[in-house]
Amino acid sequence: KQEVTQIPAALSVPEGENLVLNCSFTDSAIYNLQWFRQDPGKGLTSLLLIQSSQREQTSGRLNASLDKSSGRSTLYIAASQPGDSATYLCASGNSGNTPLVFGKGTRLSVIA
Amino acid sequence: GAGVSQTPSNKVTEKGKYVELRCDPISGHTALYWYRQSLGQGPEFLIYFQGTGAADDSGLPNDRFFAVRPEGSVSTLKIQRTERGDSAVYLCASSLGTSADTQYFGPGTRLTVL
């Protein structure tokens, strides 16, 4: 059974800092790895989707990497802004048509 | 175009009552997922539809939970004899076809069982 872990559970950084959020998974037989953002009381917004054949994806100040062999993914946020404050969730899409398996998320606070 | 919508946004009910939660997926998305999110946790899978049929319902916690998608679009999650432990945010997501595609989430329904 796939298990997804996110470290740290919470992170507070000053505005402008570059930061890395970590995600690990136990079963390397994944189809893809997806990163989401969740604002308080809201649903999930998809940020980046990395297919199993890819090593990274970039969107603006966000860069997500995937290392299947080590069971890890990272989300890099450059030049953080207060508007980046939210909970970031990673989720693995496993082989076949099985649904996403989520980590518990990292709660990010960017202080102005 | 419109995203995934869910109604109601909030539902308060008493223990033992029956509730229905509705999900309207993105038009043209054949796959639809229900997840449940408790406070401080990531979403947990409940059931997955491909078209009108439930392709995987292994996440439903017990037989009080049931979901339908009769015409392959709108889905309803039904909970009988609600318990306080059912209190959570129920999230719906849709995608073009499979779990390999990006899933787009609705805003969720916050269910509170008193």
Short mmCIF file of C-alpha atoms in Angstrom, two decimals:
data_model
loop_
_atom_site.label_atom_id
_atom_site.label_comp_id
_atom_site.label_asym_id
_atom_site.label_seq_id
_atom_site.Cartn_x
_atom_site.Cartn_y
_atom_site.Cartn_z
CA LYS A 1 0.00 0.00 0.00
CA GLN A 2 1.39 3.36 -1.04
CA GLU A 3 2.27 5.78 1.76
CA VAL A 4 3.16 9.41 1.16
CA THR A 5 5.00 11.49 3.75
CA GLN A 6 5.66 15.21 3.75
CA ILE A 7 8.32 16.95 5.79
CA PRO A 8 8.23 19.40 7.43
CA ALA A 9 4.63 19.60 8.63
CA ALA A 10 4.94 23.37 8.95
CA LEU A 11 7.43 25.94 7.75
CA SER A 12 7.77 29.68 8.32
CA VAL A 13 10.14 31.77 6.19
CA PRO A 14 10.77 35.47 5.58
CA GLU A 15 9.62 36.96 2.30
CA GLY A 16 12.08 36.58 -0.57
CA GLU A 17 13.63 33.34 0.65
CA ASN A 18 13.94 30.31 -1.61
CA LEU A 19 12.55 27.14 -0.05
CA VAL A 20 12.13 23.41 -0.63
CA LEU A 21 9.24 21.21 0.41
CA ASN A 22 9.82 17.48 0.59
CA CYS A 23 7.63 14.53 -0.30
CA SER A 24 8.52 10.84 -0.04
CA PHE A 25 6.62 7.75 -1.14
CA THR A 26 7.10 4.08 -0.38
CA ASP A 27 6.11 2.45 -3.69
CA SER A 28 8.17 3.64 -6.65
CA ALA A 29 5.70 2.16 -9.19
CA ILE A 30 3.91 5.45 -9.72
CA TYR A 31 2.33 6.93 -12.85
CA ASN A 32 2.80 10.49 -11.72
CA LEU A 33 3.34 12.81 -8.80
CA GLN A 34 1.14 15.84 -8.36
CA TRP A 35 1.62 18.93 -6.18
CA PHE A 36 -1.40 20.90 -4.94
CA ARG A 37 -1.96 24.09 -3.02
CA GLN A 38 -4.79 24.40 -0.49
CA ASP A 39 -5.85 27.69 1.05
CA PRO A 40 -7.74 27.62 4.37
CA GLY A 41 -11.32 26.45 3.90
CA LYS A 42 -10.82 25.92 0.17
CA GLY A 43 -10.41 23.07 -2.24
CA LEU A 44 -7.17 21.97 -3.89
CA THR A 45 -5.48 23.80 -6.76
CA SER A 46 -3.19 21.75 -8.97
CA LEU A 47 0.27 23.28 -9.26
CA LEU A 48 2.41 20.77 -11.12
CA LEU A 49 2.06 17.23 -12.46
CA ILE A 50 5.18 15.16 -13.11
CA GLN A 51 4.76 12.01 -15.17
CA SER A 52 6.83 9.00 -14.13
CA SER A 53 9.03 9.39 -17.23
CA GLN A 54 9.90 12.98 -16.33
CA ARG A 55 12.36 14.29 -13.78
CA GLU A 56 11.01 17.77 -13.26
CA GLN A 57 8.37 20.32 -14.16
CA THR A 58 8.47 24.09 -13.89
CA SER A 59 5.79 26.74 -13.66
CA GLY A 60 6.82 30.30 -12.93
CA ARG A 61 8.60 30.38 -9.56
CA LEU A 62 7.77 26.73 -8.88
CA ASN A 63 9.91 23.75 -9.79
CA ALA A 64 9.02 20.18 -8.91
CA SER A 65 11.41 17.27 -9.23
CA LEU A 66 10.85 13.53 -9.14
CA ASP A 67 13.30 10.76 -8.27
CA LYS A 68 11.41 7.49 -8.49
CA SER A 69 14.34 5.31 -7.48
CA SER A 70 14.70 7.06 -4.15
CA GLY A 71 10.97 7.61 -3.70
CA ARG A 72 11.24 11.37 -3.41
CA SER A 73 9.84 14.54 -4.88
CA THR A 74 10.64 18.13 -4.01
CA LEU A 75 8.81 21.38 -4.64
CA TYR A 76 11.12 24.36 -4.94
CA ILE A 77 9.63 27.83 -4.51
CA ALA A 78 11.84 30.73 -5.55
CA ALA A 79 11.64 34.22 -4.09
CA SER A 80 8.76 33.41 -1.76
CA GLN A 81 5.94 35.90 -1.29
CA PRO A 82 3.29 36.29 1.43
CA GLY A 83 0.72 35.16 -1.13
CA ASP A 84 2.46 31.78 -1.24
CA SER A 85 1.24 31.09 2.30
CA ALA A 86 -0.92 27.98 2.12
CA THR A 87 -0.78 24.22 2.68
CA TYR A 88 1.07 22.31 -0.01
CA LEU A 89 0.09 18.70 -0.65
CA CYS A 90 1.79 16.09 -2.76
CA ALA A 91 -0.02 13.06 -4.12
CA SER A 92 1.05 9.98 -6.03
CA GLY A 93 -0.95 8.55 -8.91
CA ASN A 94 -0.13 4.87 -8.85
CA SER A 95 -0.17 2.24 -11.57
CA GLY A 96 -3.46 1.51 -13.27
CA ASN A 97 -6.45 3.70 -12.60
CA THR A 98 -6.10 3.90 -8.85
CA PRO A 99 -6.82 7.32 -7.34
CA LEU A 100 -4.34 9.69 -5.75
CA VAL A 101 -2.66 8.95 -2.44
CA PHE A 102 -1.96 12.14 -0.52
CA GLY A 103 0.52 13.22 2.10
CA LYS A 104 -0.65 15.27 5.07
CA GLY A 105 0.75 18.46 3.62
CA THR A 106 3.22 21.17 4.62
CA ARG A 107 1.73 24.37 6.01
CA LEU A 108 3.82 27.27 4.67
CA SER A 109 3.82 30.78 6.13
CA VAL A 110 5.75 33.51 4.32
CA ILE A 111 6.29 36.49 6.58
CA ALA A 112 6.43 39.98 5.06
CA GLY B 1 -15.03 27.28 -18.46
CA ALA B 2 -16.60 26.31 -15.16
CA GLY B 3 -14.64 24.23 -12.72
CA VAL B 4 -15.84 21.47 -10.44
CA SER B 5 -18.70 22.61 -8.25
CA GLN B 6 -20.05 21.07 -5.07
CA THR B 7 -23.24 21.68 -3.15
CA PRO B 8 -23.95 22.46 -0.44
CA SER B 9 -20.78 24.21 0.71
CA ASN B 10 -21.71 23.50 4.32
CA LYS B 11 -24.03 20.92 5.81
CA VAL B 12 -24.91 20.56 9.47
CA THR B 13 -26.95 17.54 10.46
CA GLU B 14 -27.82 15.53 13.51
CA LYS B 15 -26.49 12.11 14.30
CA GLY B 16 -28.55 9.41 12.63
CA LYS B 17 -29.80 11.57 9.76
CA TYR B 18 -29.35 10.95 6.03
CA VAL B 19 -27.37 13.39 3.87
CA GLU B 20 -26.66 13.81 0.17
CA LEU B 21 -23.68 15.70 -1.21
CA ARG B 22 -23.60 16.74 -4.86
CA CYS B 23 -20.73 17.13 -7.31
CA ASP B 24 -20.83 18.70 -10.77
CA PRO B 25 -17.62 17.80 -12.63
CA ILE B 26 -15.98 19.71 -15.45
CA SER B 27 -17.90 19.13 -18.66
CA GLY B 28 -16.41 16.29 -20.68
CA HIS B 29 -14.49 14.74 -17.78
CA THR B 30 -15.24 11.04 -17.66
CA ALA B 31 -13.46 10.29 -14.39
CA LEU B 32 -14.86 11.49 -11.07
CA TYR B 33 -13.43 10.98 -7.60
CA TRP B 34 -14.69 11.48 -4.07
CA TYR B 35 -12.24 12.11 -1.25
CA ARG B 36 -12.68 12.91 2.44
CA GLN B 37 -10.39 15.28 4.34
CA SER B 38 -10.25 15.48 8.11
CA LEU B 39 -8.64 18.40 9.91
CA GLY B 40 -4.87 18.40 9.53
CA GLN B 41 -4.89 15.42 7.17
CA GLY B 42 -4.52 14.96 3.46
CA PRO B 43 -7.55 13.88 1.42
CA GLU B 44 -8.37 10.17 1.59
CA PHE B 45 -9.91 8.35 -1.34
CA LEU B 46 -13.50 7.14 -1.10
CA ILE B 47 -14.75 6.14 -4.56
CA TYR B 48 -13.85 6.57 -8.22
CA PHE B 49 -16.19 6.60 -11.23
CA GLN B 50 -15.28 6.03 -14.84
CA GLY B 51 -18.38 7.11 -16.72
CA THR B 52 -21.47 5.84 -14.93
CA GLY B 53 -19.88 2.93 -13.13
CA ALA B 54 -17.93 2.82 -9.91
CA ALA B 55 -14.49 1.62 -11.00
CA ASP B 56 -13.15 1.49 -7.45
CA ASP B 57 -15.14 1.86 -4.23
CA SER B 58 -12.53 0.37 -1.92
CA GLY B 59 -12.20 3.59 0.05
CA LEU B 60 -15.78 3.71 1.29
CA PRO B 61 -15.49 3.17 5.05
CA ASN B 62 -18.66 1.08 5.48
CA ASP B 63 -22.03 0.34 3.93
CA ARG B 64 -23.54 3.59 5.23
CA PHE B 65 -21.72 5.33 2.39
CA PHE B 66 -22.92 5.08 -1.20
CA ALA B 67 -22.39 7.13 -4.35
CA VAL B 68 -24.04 7.26 -7.75
CA ARG B 69 -23.38 8.84 -11.11
CA PRO B 70 -26.38 7.74 -13.18
CA GLU B 71 -25.73 9.75 -16.34
CA GLY B 72 -21.96 9.92 -16.22
CA SER B 73 -21.85 13.55 -15.16
CA VAL B 74 -23.25 14.71 -11.81
CA SER B 75 -22.50 12.49 -8.84
CA THR B 76 -24.17 12.25 -5.45
CA LEU B 77 -22.51 10.91 -2.32
CA LYS B 78 -25.05 9.53 0.11
CA ILE B 79 -24.45 8.90 3.80
CA GLN B 80 -27.01 7.04 5.88
CA ARG B 81 -27.35 7.11 9.66
CA THR B 82 -24.65 9.75 10.00
CA GLU B 83 -22.20 9.54 12.90
CA ARG B 84 -20.10 12.27 14.51
CA GLY B 85 -17.01 10.63 13.03
CA ASP B 86 -18.33 11.37 9.54
CA SER B 87 -17.66 15.07 10.12
CA ALA B 88 -15.08 16.17 7.54
CA VAL B 89 -14.70 18.04 4.28
CA TYR B 90 -15.86 15.94 1.33
CA LEU B 91 -13.96 16.77 -1.84
CA CYS B 92 -14.86 15.89 -5.39
CA ALA B 93 -12.43 15.86 -8.30
CA SER B 94 -12.69 15.15 -12.00
CA SER B 95 -10.24 14.37 -14.76
CA LEU B 96 -10.29 13.68 -18.47
CA GLY B 97 -9.96 9.94 -18.20
CA THR B 98 -7.65 8.28 -15.74
CA SER B 99 -5.68 8.91 -12.60
CA ALA B 100 -2.71 9.65 -14.84
CA ASP B 101 -4.39 12.91 -15.81
CA THR B 102 -4.46 16.07 -13.72
CA GLN B 103 -7.31 15.96 -11.23
CA TYR B 104 -9.27 19.17 -10.74
CA PHE B 105 -10.87 19.62 -7.34
CA GLY B 106 -14.03 21.33 -6.23
CA PRO B 107 -14.23 23.58 -3.14
CA GLY B 108 -15.61 20.77 -1.00
CA THR B 109 -18.60 20.30 1.27
CA ARG B 110 -17.97 20.71 4.97
CA LEU B 111 -20.14 18.19 6.79
CA THR B 112 -20.73 18.58 10.51
CA VAL B 113 -22.60 15.87 12.39
CA LEU B 114 -23.82 17.03 15.79
#
